[in-house]
């Protein structure tokens, strides 16, 4: 049921999509426009309905962020236009998130709103690397402090007061002033040996914890090139980290893996590798943009007895189109559904459709092979797929003489905006392995990274599916592929090859 409030301020949690609240997810799934921040991850953005408008108001480095006044104004304008607005912010919206300030214009204009609190990084990020912010034997209070002054000025931190509290100190946005903070606490009387830790990208598969003390932590930050978002934790509880970090003795601890992704399958792989202790970096290689769809197939849905969907995105667009045309799902009775894999099936399951055919090998060619045995001469197939890419399904249907309509539902464009420095890092041996889950992500990688110039043994390459491996070979890589094309097998193979490498 859509929200009865025109504006919902939602905390997206600390990064791990599993830590988004149920209420937050519900609000996002019912939004008509979503204004989001830099810290909100792709998995959560993927919940935004494809028909809803997305507004990135926290542009990444290099681009200018939208000024705060403008954001406040945008929220008001969108609410006034009658749309259901979700304002999505990292962590909890009221903790150093300017959440309240963004509501001022709504208050002044009498527009109702609701808050969906989020799990804050201040507690969850330390927890994800083994640090409990309180513990009866170590700290009976926790104090959350911003390391950032108003409008970018130096922070005005009450060091004397903080030093006298004997609690855990958690500094957010403290990376650029870390030296100032550590020195300030020591000058206020804390021992330079007081344990301190930095948590980078807490709760995400590529999270890192760097240990030190007040005396060393600023140097650690520089040496280890810690980047935002990061949290500084100061206090005795940091000593407990190795005890409570679930990945402390994990098999891939210390291994670095670059997961090049185009679909949510890759984020499942990233999570699996993170659970095995690897330090995982995810790079989105592909951006998907919907195309205007032809009306004809939807006006005559009953003409078809198969609908074939080749990605989660294709499934989402198909369902959106039904909604837009107010086509009742009952009119799908008798139509069979074929999907590439579990990820493609998920949006369908949400509306109570369970596919009749799912490929064992979750790729277009895998589904083509499965369809070859299932479609019959008189079947009529509606195929939803990307405008450019693997054409095995089209070819199979053609060969079998099946009547089918293929819809170019969306475009895939390489996305290289976050790739700066990756080639250099790869050349310097910064990654033990690089993984690909689709041929298009290999292509995007090869467009950006000069593979031929890299040392041959710079990293191991892993691919899911024969098409992906072929693309990798063509790009000059030497891929290893698991026997079965699924995430479990891929994670096991990577573990086996990296554990003793
Ligand atoms: N409202 C947010 C905090 C916004 S301020 C919350 O409740 O979490 C932004 C700061 O949060 C960053 O500079 C960093 O210090 C911290 N932060 C957010 N996500 C983080 C993460 N996944 N890991 C480490 N620090 C994080």
Coordinates of C-alpha atoms and ligand atoms in Angstrom, one line a residue:
X1 CA 0.0 0.0 0.0
X2 CA 1.5 3.4 -0.9
X3 CA 2.3 5.7 1.9
X4 CA -0.3 8.2 2.9
X5 CA 2.4 10.8 3.5
X6 CA 3.6 12.8 0.4
X7 CA 7.2 12.9 1.7
X8 CA 9.1 10.1 3.5
X9 CA 12.5 10.7 4.8
X10 CA 14.2 7.3 4.7
X11 CA 17.5 6.2 6.3
X12 CA 19.1 3.7 3.9
X13 CA 21.3 2.2 6.6
X14 CA 25.1 1.9 6.6
X15 CA 25.7 0.2 3.2
X16 CA 24.8 -3.4 3.5
X17 CA 21.4 -3.6 1.7
X18 CA 20.3 -6.2 4.2
X19 CA 20.4 -3.4 6.9
X20 CA 17.7 -1.3 5.1
X21 CA 14.5 -1.4 7.3
X22 CA 11.3 -3.1 6.1
X23 CA 9.6 0.3 6.3
X24 CA 12.4 1.9 4.3
X25 CA 12.1 -0.7 1.6
X26 CA 8.4 -0.3 1.4
X27 CA 8.6 3.4 1.0
X28 CA 11.2 3.1 -1.8
X29 CA 9.2 0.5 -3.7
X30 CA 6.2 2.8 -3.6
X31 CA 8.0 6.0 -4.5
X32 CA 7.4 8.1 -7.6
X33 CA 10.5 10.2 -7.2
X34 CA 13.6 9.4 -5.1
X35 CA 16.2 12.0 -4.2
X36 CA 19.3 10.1 -3.0
X37 CA 22.8 10.7 -1.6
X38 CA 26.2 9.5 -2.4
X39 CA 26.3 7.0 0.4
X40 CA 23.3 5.0 -0.8
X41 CA 24.5 1.8 -2.5
X42 CA 23.4 0.4 -5.9
X43 CA 21.6 -2.5 -4.4
X44 CA 19.2 -0.2 -2.6
X45 CA 18.9 2.1 -5.6
X46 CA 17.9 -1.0 -7.6
X47 CA 14.7 -1.2 -5.4
X48 CA 13.5 2.1 -6.9
X49 CA 10.7 1.3 -9.4
X50 CA 11.9 1.7 -13.0
X51 CA 9.1 4.1 -13.7
X52 CA 10.1 6.4 -10.8
X53 CA 12.3 9.4 -11.2
X54 CA 15.8 9.2 -9.6
X55 CA 17.6 12.3 -8.6
X56 CA 21.2 12.0 -7.5
X57 CA 21.7 15.1 -5.3
X58 CA 25.0 14.0 -3.8
X59 CA 27.2 13.7 -6.9
X60 CA 30.4 11.8 -6.6
X61 CA 33.9 13.4 -6.4
X62 CA 34.6 15.8 -9.2
X63 CA 31.0 16.7 -9.9
X64 CA 29.6 19.4 -7.8
X65 CA 27.0 18.3 -5.2
X66 CA 23.6 20.0 -5.4
X67 CA 23.6 22.8 -2.8
X68 CA 21.6 22.2 0.4
X69 CA 19.1 25.0 -0.3
X70 CA 18.4 23.5 -3.7
X71 CA 17.8 20.1 -2.3
X72 CA 15.3 21.5 0.2
X73 CA 13.6 23.3 -2.6
X74 CA 13.6 20.2 -4.8
X75 CA 11.9 18.2 -2.1
X76 CA 9.2 20.9 -1.8
X77 CA 8.7 21.2 -5.5
X78 CA 8.3 17.4 -6.0
X79 CA 5.9 17.1 -3.1
X80 CA 3.8 20.0 -4.5
X81 CA 3.6 18.3 -7.9
X82 CA 1.6 15.6 -6.2
X83 CA 4.2 12.8 -6.4
X84 CA 5.1 10.4 -3.7
X85 CA 8.6 11.6 -2.7
X86 CA 11.2 9.6 -0.9
X87 CA 14.3 11.4 0.4
X88 CA 16.9 8.7 0.9
X89 CA 19.9 9.3 3.0
X90 CA 22.8 7.1 4.3
X91 CA 22.6 5.6 7.7
X92 CA 20.1 7.3 9.9
X93 CA 18.7 10.6 8.5
X94 CA 18.9 12.5 11.8
X95 CA 22.5 11.6 12.6
X96 CA 24.8 14.2 10.9
X97 CA 22.6 13.9 7.9
X98 CA 21.0 17.3 7.8
X99 CA 17.7 15.4 7.8
X100 CA 15.9 17.9 9.9
X101 CA 17.1 20.9 7.9
X102 CA 15.7 19.3 4.8
X103 CA 12.2 19.2 6.4
X104 CA 12.1 22.9 7.3
X105 CA 10.6 24.0 4.0
X106 CA 7.9 21.3 4.3
X107 CA 7.1 22.3 7.9
X108 CA 6.8 26.0 6.8
X109 CA 4.5 25.0 3.9
X110 CA 2.4 22.6 5.9
X111 CA 3.3 19.5 3.9
X112 CA 3.0 16.3 5.9
X113 CA 6.0 14.0 6.1
X114 CA 7.1 10.8 7.9
X115 CA 10.6 9.6 9.1
X116 CA 11.8 6.1 8.6
X117 CA 14.8 5.8 10.9
X118 CA 17.9 3.9 9.6
X119 CA 20.6 1.8 11.1
X120 CA 23.4 4.2 11.7
X121 CA 27.0 3.6 10.5
X122 CA 28.2 4.9 13.8
X123 CA 27.3 1.6 15.4
X124 CA 26.9 -0.8 12.5
X125 CA 30.2 -0.1 10.8
X126 CA 32.4 -0.8 13.9
X127 CA 30.2 -3.9 14.6
X128 CA 30.9 -5.2 11.1
X129 CA 34.6 -5.4 11.7
X130 CA 34.4 -6.8 15.2
X131 CA 34.1 -3.7 17.4
X132 CA 31.2 -3.6 19.9
X133 CA 30.8 0.1 20.8
X134 CA 30.0 -0.7 24.4
X135 CA 31.0 -3.6 26.6
X136 CA 30.5 -3.9 30.4
X137 CA 34.2 -4.5 31.0
X138 CA 35.5 -1.8 28.6
X139 CA 33.1 1.1 28.0
X140 CA 29.8 2.0 29.5
X141 CA 29.0 4.9 27.2
X142 CA 29.5 5.8 23.6
X143 CA 29.8 9.3 22.2
X144 CA 29.3 10.1 18.5
X145 CA 31.1 13.2 17.3
X146 CA 31.4 14.9 13.9
X147 CA 34.9 15.5 12.7
X148 CA 33.6 18.1 10.3
X149 CA 32.9 21.7 11.1
X150 CA 29.8 23.5 9.8
X151 CA 30.4 24.6 6.2
X152 CA 33.7 22.7 5.9
X153 CA 35.5 24.7 8.7
X154 CA 37.7 23.0 11.3
X155 CA 35.7 21.1 13.8
X156 CA 35.2 22.6 17.2
X157 CA 35.6 19.4 19.3
X158 CA 35.4 19.6 23.1
X159 CA 38.5 17.4 23.6
X160 CA 38.7 17.9 27.4
X161 CA 35.2 16.8 28.0
X162 CA 35.5 13.8 25.7
X163 CA 38.8 12.7 27.3
X164 CA 37.2 12.7 30.7
X165 CA 34.2 10.4 29.7
X166 CA 36.0 7.0 29.7
X167 CA 33.6 5.9 27.0
X168 CA 34.0 4.9 23.4
X169 CA 34.5 7.8 21.0
X170 CA 33.1 7.4 17.5
X171 CA 34.1 10.1 15.0
X172 CA 32.2 10.4 11.7
X173 CA 33.5 12.4 8.8
X174 CA 36.8 12.6 10.7
X175 CA 39.2 11.4 8.0
X176 CA 40.5 14.8 6.9
X177 CA 41.0 16.0 10.4
X178 CA 42.2 12.8 11.9
X179 CA 45.6 14.2 13.0
X180 CA 43.8 17.1 14.7
X181 CA 41.5 14.7 16.5
X182 CA 44.2 12.3 17.7
X183 CA 46.5 15.1 18.9
X184 CA 43.6 16.9 20.5
X185 CA 42.7 13.9 22.6
X186 CA 46.3 13.2 23.6
X187 CA 46.7 16.9 24.6
X188 CA 43.5 16.6 26.7
X189 CA 45.1 13.8 28.7
X190 CA 44.3 10.5 26.9
X191 CA 47.3 8.1 26.6
X192 CA 48.9 8.0 23.2
X193 CA 48.6 4.2 23.5
X194 CA 44.8 4.3 23.7
X195 CA 43.5 1.8 21.1
X196 CA 42.0 3.3 18.0
X197 CA 40.7 1.8 14.8
X198 CA 39.5 3.1 11.4
X199 CA 36.6 1.4 9.7
X200 CA 36.4 2.0 6.0
X201 CA 33.2 1.0 4.1
X202 CA 31.8 -0.7 7.1
X203 CA 29.2 -3.4 6.6
X204 CA 30.1 -3.7 2.9
X205 CA 31.9 -6.7 1.5
X206 CA 34.9 -4.5 0.8
X207 CA 35.1 -3.1 4.3
X208 CA 38.4 -2.7 6.0
X209 CA 39.6 -2.2 9.6
X210 CA 42.9 -0.6 10.3
X211 CA 44.2 -0.9 13.9
X212 CA 46.4 1.5 15.7
X213 CA 46.5 3.8 18.7
X214 CA 45.9 7.5 19.2
X215 CA 49.7 8.0 18.6
X216 CA 49.7 6.0 15.3
X217 CA 46.3 6.1 13.7
X218 CA 46.8 9.3 11.6
X219 CA 49.9 7.7 10.0
X220 CA 48.1 4.4 9.5
X221 CA 45.3 6.4 7.6
X222 CA 47.9 7.9 5.2
X223 CA 50.0 4.7 4.7
X224 CA 46.9 2.6 4.1
X225 CA 45.3 5.2 1.9
X226 CA 42.0 5.1 3.8
X227 CA 39.2 6.8 1.9
X228 CA 35.7 8.0 2.8
X229 CA 33.4 6.8 4.1
X230 CA 35.4 5.9 7.2
X231 CA 34.8 6.0 10.9
X232 CA 37.4 6.5 13.6
X233 CA 36.8 4.6 16.8
X234 CA 38.8 5.4 20.0
X235 CA 38.7 3.4 23.1
X236 CA 39.3 0.1 24.8
X237 CA 36.6 -1.7 22.8
X238 CA 39.0 -1.6 19.8
X239 CA 41.0 -4.3 21.5
X240 CA 38.1 -6.7 21.2
X241 CA 38.0 -6.5 17.4
X242 CA 39.9 -9.6 16.6
X243 CA 37.7 -11.5 19.0
X244 CA 34.4 -10.5 17.5
X245 CA 35.4 -10.1 13.8
X246 CA 33.7 -13.1 12.0
X247 CA 36.2 -12.9 9.2
X248 CA 39.3 -12.9 11.4
X249 CA 40.2 -16.5 10.6
X250 CA 38.3 -16.6 7.3
X251 CA 40.0 -18.4 4.4
X252 CA 40.3 -15.4 2.1
X253 CA 41.4 -12.9 4.7
X254 CA 43.9 -10.4 3.2
X255 CA 43.0 -11.3 -0.4
X256 CA 41.8 -8.5 -2.7
X257 CA 39.2 -9.2 -5.3
X258 CA 37.8 -6.8 -7.9
X259 CA 34.3 -7.8 -8.8
X260 CA 33.3 -6.2 -12.1
X261 CA 29.5 -6.3 -12.3
X262 CA 26.6 -5.5 -14.5
X263 CA 23.9 -7.2 -12.6
X264 CA 22.9 -8.0 -9.0
X265 CA 24.4 -11.5 -9.4
X266 CA 27.7 -9.8 -9.0
X267 CA 26.8 -8.2 -5.7
X268 CA 25.8 -11.6 -4.4
X269 CA 29.3 -12.8 -5.4
X270 CA 30.8 -9.8 -3.7
X271 CA 28.9 -10.6 -0.5
X272 CA 30.0 -14.3 -0.6
X273 CA 33.6 -13.4 -1.1
X274 CA 33.3 -10.8 1.7
X275 CA 32.0 -13.5 4.0
X276 CA 35.0 -15.6 3.1
X277 CA 37.1 -12.7 4.4
X278 CA 38.3 -11.2 1.1
X279 CA 38.5 -7.5 0.7
X280 CA 36.2 -7.0 -2.2
X281 CA 35.9 -4.0 -4.5
X282 CA 32.8 -3.8 -6.7
X283 CA 32.8 -1.8 -9.9
X284 CA 29.6 -1.3 -11.9
X285 CA 30.5 -1.7 -15.5
X286 CA 27.2 -1.3 -17.1
X287 CA 24.3 1.2 -16.8
X288 CA 20.9 0.1 -18.0
X289 CA 18.4 2.6 -19.4
X290 CA 14.9 1.7 -20.3
X291 CA 13.7 2.3 -23.9
X292 CA 10.2 3.5 -24.9
X293 CA 8.3 0.2 -25.4
X294 CA 6.0 -0.6 -28.3
X295 CA 2.3 -0.9 -27.4
X296 CA 1.5 -3.7 -29.7
X297 CA 2.7 -6.8 -27.7
X298 CA 0.9 -5.5 -24.6
X299 CA -2.4 -4.8 -26.5
X300 CA -2.4 -8.4 -27.6
X301 CA -0.7 -10.3 -24.8
X302 CA -3.0 -13.2 -25.2
X303 CA -1.4 -13.8 -28.6
X304 CA 1.6 -15.2 -26.7
X305 CA 2.0 -18.3 -24.7
X306 CA 5.6 -17.7 -23.6
X307 CA 7.2 -14.6 -22.1
X308 CA 11.0 -14.8 -22.0
X309 CA 13.0 -12.5 -19.8
X310 CA 16.7 -12.2 -19.9
X311 CA 17.6 -10.1 -16.8
X312 CA 16.2 -8.6 -13.6
X313 CA 15.9 -5.4 -15.4
X314 CA 13.9 -7.0 -18.2
X315 CA 11.5 -8.5 -15.7
X316 CA 11.1 -5.2 -13.9
X317 CA 10.3 -3.4 -17.1
X318 CA 7.9 -6.0 -18.2
X319 CA 6.0 -5.7 -14.9
X320 CA 6.1 -1.9 -15.0
X321 CA 4.6 -2.0 -18.5
X322 CA 1.7 -4.1 -17.2
X323 CA 1.1 -1.6 -14.4
X324 CA 1.3 1.3 -16.7
X325 CA -1.3 -0.2 -19.0
X326 CA -3.4 -1.4 -16.1
X327 CA -3.2 -4.9 -17.4
X328 CA -4.5 -7.3 -14.9
X329 CA -2.1 -10.2 -14.0
X330 CA -5.1 -12.5 -14.5
X331 CA -4.8 -11.9 -18.2
X332 CA -1.4 -13.7 -18.0
X333 CA -3.2 -17.0 -17.3
X334 CA -1.9 -19.6 -19.6
X335 CA 1.2 -17.7 -20.5
X336 CA 4.4 -19.5 -19.5
X337 CA 7.5 -17.6 -18.2
X338 CA 11.1 -18.4 -18.9
X339 CA 13.9 -16.6 -17.1
X340 CA 17.7 -16.6 -17.1
X341 CA 18.1 -17.3 -13.4
X342 CA 17.0 -16.7 -9.9
X343 CA 17.8 -13.0 -10.0
X344 CA 15.6 -12.5 -13.1
X345 CA 12.8 -14.5 -11.4
X346 CA 12.8 -12.3 -8.2
X347 CA 10.6 -9.4 -9.5
X348 CA 8.1 -11.9 -10.8
X349 CA 7.9 -13.7 -7.5
X350 CA 7.0 -10.4 -5.9
X351 CA 3.8 -10.4 -7.9
X352 CA 3.1 -14.1 -7.5
X353 CA 4.5 -15.4 -10.8
X354 CA 6.8 -18.4 -10.6
X355 CA 8.6 -19.1 -13.9
X356 CA 8.0 -22.3 -15.7
X357 CA 11.5 -22.5 -17.0
X358 CA 14.8 -21.3 -15.4
X359 CA 18.1 -22.0 -17.1
X360 CA 20.6 -24.1 -15.2
X361 CA 23.3 -22.0 -16.7
X362 CA 22.2 -18.5 -15.8
X363 CA 23.0 -16.7 -19.1
X364 CA 21.2 -16.0 -22.3
X365 CA 22.9 -18.9 -24.0
X366 CA 22.0 -21.2 -21.1
X367 CA 18.3 -20.1 -21.4
X368 CA 18.5 -20.6 -25.2
X369 CA 19.6 -24.2 -24.7
X370 CA 16.8 -24.8 -22.2
X371 CA 14.2 -23.2 -24.4
X372 CA 15.3 -25.3 -27.4
X373 CA 13.9 -28.4 -25.7
X374 CA 10.7 -26.7 -24.4
X375 CA 9.2 -24.6 -27.2
X376 CA 6.8 -26.2 -29.7
X377 CA 6.1 -25.4 -33.3
X378 CA 2.9 -23.4 -32.6
X379 CA 4.2 -21.5 -29.6
X380 CA 4.3 -17.7 -29.8
X381 CA 7.0 -16.1 -27.8
X382 CA 7.4 -12.6 -26.4
X383 CA 11.1 -11.9 -25.7
X384 CA 12.2 -9.0 -23.5
X385 CA 16.0 -8.3 -23.7
X386 CA 18.7 -5.7 -24.0
X387 CA 18.9 -3.8 -27.3
X388 CA 22.5 -5.0 -27.8
X389 CA 24.0 -8.3 -26.5
X390 CA 23.8 -12.0 -26.7
X391 CA 21.4 -13.1 -29.4
X392 CA 21.4 -16.9 -28.7
X393 CA 17.7 -16.8 -27.8
X394 CA 16.7 -15.0 -31.0
X395 CA 18.8 -17.4 -33.0
X396 CA 17.4 -20.5 -31.3
X397 CA 13.8 -19.4 -31.9
X398 CA 14.6 -18.6 -35.5
X399 CA 16.2 -21.9 -36.1
X400 CA 13.2 -23.7 -34.6
X401 CA 10.9 -21.6 -36.8
X402 CA 9.0 -20.2 -33.8
X403 CA 6.8 -17.2 -34.1
X404 CA 8.3 -14.6 -31.8
X405 CA 8.5 -10.9 -31.1
X406 CA 11.7 -9.5 -29.6
X407 CA 11.5 -6.3 -27.7
X408 CA 14.6 -4.1 -27.2
X409 CA 13.6 -3.2 -23.7
X410 CA 16.7 -1.3 -22.6
X411 CA 20.1 -0.1 -23.6
X412 CA 23.3 -1.0 -21.8
X413 CA 26.0 1.5 -21.7
X414 CA 29.5 1.1 -20.3
X415 CA 29.9 3.0 -17.1
X416 CA 33.5 4.0 -16.4
X417 CA 32.9 7.0 -14.0
X418 CA 34.3 5.1 -11.0
X419 CA 37.2 3.5 -12.7
X420 CA 39.9 6.1 -12.1
X421 CA 43.1 4.6 -11.0
X422 CA 42.0 1.0 -11.4
X423 CA 44.4 0.2 -14.2
X424 CA 47.3 1.6 -12.1
X425 CA 46.2 -0.4 -9.1
X426 CA 46.0 -3.6 -11.2
X427 CA 49.4 -3.0 -12.6
X428 CA 50.8 -2.5 -9.1
X429 CA 49.5 -5.8 -8.0
X430 CA 46.7 -4.2 -6.0
X431 CA 44.3 -7.2 -6.7
X432 CA 44.7 -10.9 -6.4
X433 CA 41.7 -11.6 -8.6
X434 CA 39.3 -10.0 -11.0
X435 CA 35.9 -11.5 -11.6
X436 CA 33.3 -11.1 -14.4
X437 CA 29.7 -12.3 -14.5
X438 CA 28.8 -11.2 -18.1
X439 CA 30.4 -10.6 -21.4
X440 CA 29.3 -7.0 -21.5
X441 CA 31.2 -6.3 -18.2
X442 CA 34.4 -7.8 -19.8
X443 CA 33.9 -5.5 -22.7
X444 CA 33.5 -2.4 -20.5
X445 CA 36.6 -3.5 -18.5
X446 CA 38.7 -4.0 -21.6
X447 CA 37.6 -0.6 -22.9
X448 CA 39.1 1.1 -19.8
X449 CA 42.0 -1.1 -18.7
X450 CA 44.9 -1.6 -21.2
X451 CA 45.0 -5.4 -20.5
X452 CA 48.0 -6.0 -22.9
X453 CA 50.1 -3.6 -20.9
X454 CA 49.6 -5.4 -17.5
X455 CA 52.1 -8.0 -16.2
X456 CA 50.8 -11.4 -17.1
X457 CA 50.6 -12.6 -13.5
X458 CA 49.2 -9.3 -12.1
X459 CA 46.0 -11.1 -11.1
X460 CA 43.9 -14.2 -11.7
X461 CA 40.8 -13.9 -13.8
X462 CA 37.5 -15.7 -13.0
X463 CA 34.4 -15.8 -15.3
X464 CA 30.9 -17.2 -14.9
X465 CA 29.6 -18.8 -18.1
X466 CA 31.2 -19.8 -21.4
X467 CA 30.2 -16.5 -23.2
X468 CA 31.9 -14.5 -20.5
X469 CA 35.0 -16.6 -20.6
X470 CA 35.2 -16.3 -24.4
X471 CA 34.9 -12.5 -24.1
X472 CA 37.7 -12.5 -21.5
X473 CA 40.0 -14.6 -23.8
X474 CA 39.3 -12.3 -26.7
X475 CA 40.3 -9.4 -24.4
X476 CA 43.6 -11.1 -23.7
X477 CA 42.8 -12.4 -20.3
X478 CA 43.2 -16.0 -19.1
X479 CA 40.0 -16.8 -17.4
X480 CA 39.2 -19.7 -15.1
X481 CA 35.6 -20.8 -15.0
X482 CA 33.7 -22.9 -12.5
X483 CA 32.1 -26.2 -13.8
X484 CA 28.6 -25.0 -13.1
X485 CA 27.7 -21.4 -14.0
X486 CA 26.4 -20.2 -10.6
X487 CA 27.6 -18.0 -7.7
X488 CA 28.2 -20.9 -5.3
X489 CA 30.5 -22.7 -7.7
X490 CA 32.3 -19.4 -8.7
X491 CA 32.9 -18.6 -5.0
X492 CA 34.2 -22.1 -4.3
X493 CA 36.6 -21.9 -7.3
X494 CA 37.9 -18.5 -6.2
X495 CA 38.4 -19.7 -2.7
X496 CA 40.3 -22.8 -3.9
X497 CA 42.6 -20.8 -6.2
X498 CA 43.3 -17.9 -3.8
X499 CA 43.4 -19.6 -0.5
X500 CA 46.8 -21.2 -1.2
X501 CA 48.0 -18.9 -3.8
Ligands
LIG1 N1 23.6 9.6 8.7 C1 24.8 8.8 8.5 C2 26.1 9.6 8.7 C3 26.2 10.7 7.7 S1 27.7 11.5 7.8 C4 24.7 7.6 9.5 O1 23.8 7.6 10.3 O2 25.5 6.7 9.3 C5 28.8 10.6 6.7 C6 29.8 9.9 7.5 O3 29.3 8.7 8.0 C7 31.0 9.5 6.7 O4 31.9 10.5 6.6 C8 31.6 8.3 7.6 O5 32.3 8.8 8.7 C9 30.3 7.7 8.1 N2 29.9 6.5 7.3 C10 28.8 6.3 6.6 N3 28.7 5.1 6.1 C11 29.8 4.5 6.5 C12 30.4 3.2 6.3 N4 29.7 2.3 5.5 N5 31.6 2.9 6.8 C13 32.2 3.8 7.5 N6 31.8 5.0 7.7 C14 30.6 5.4 7.2

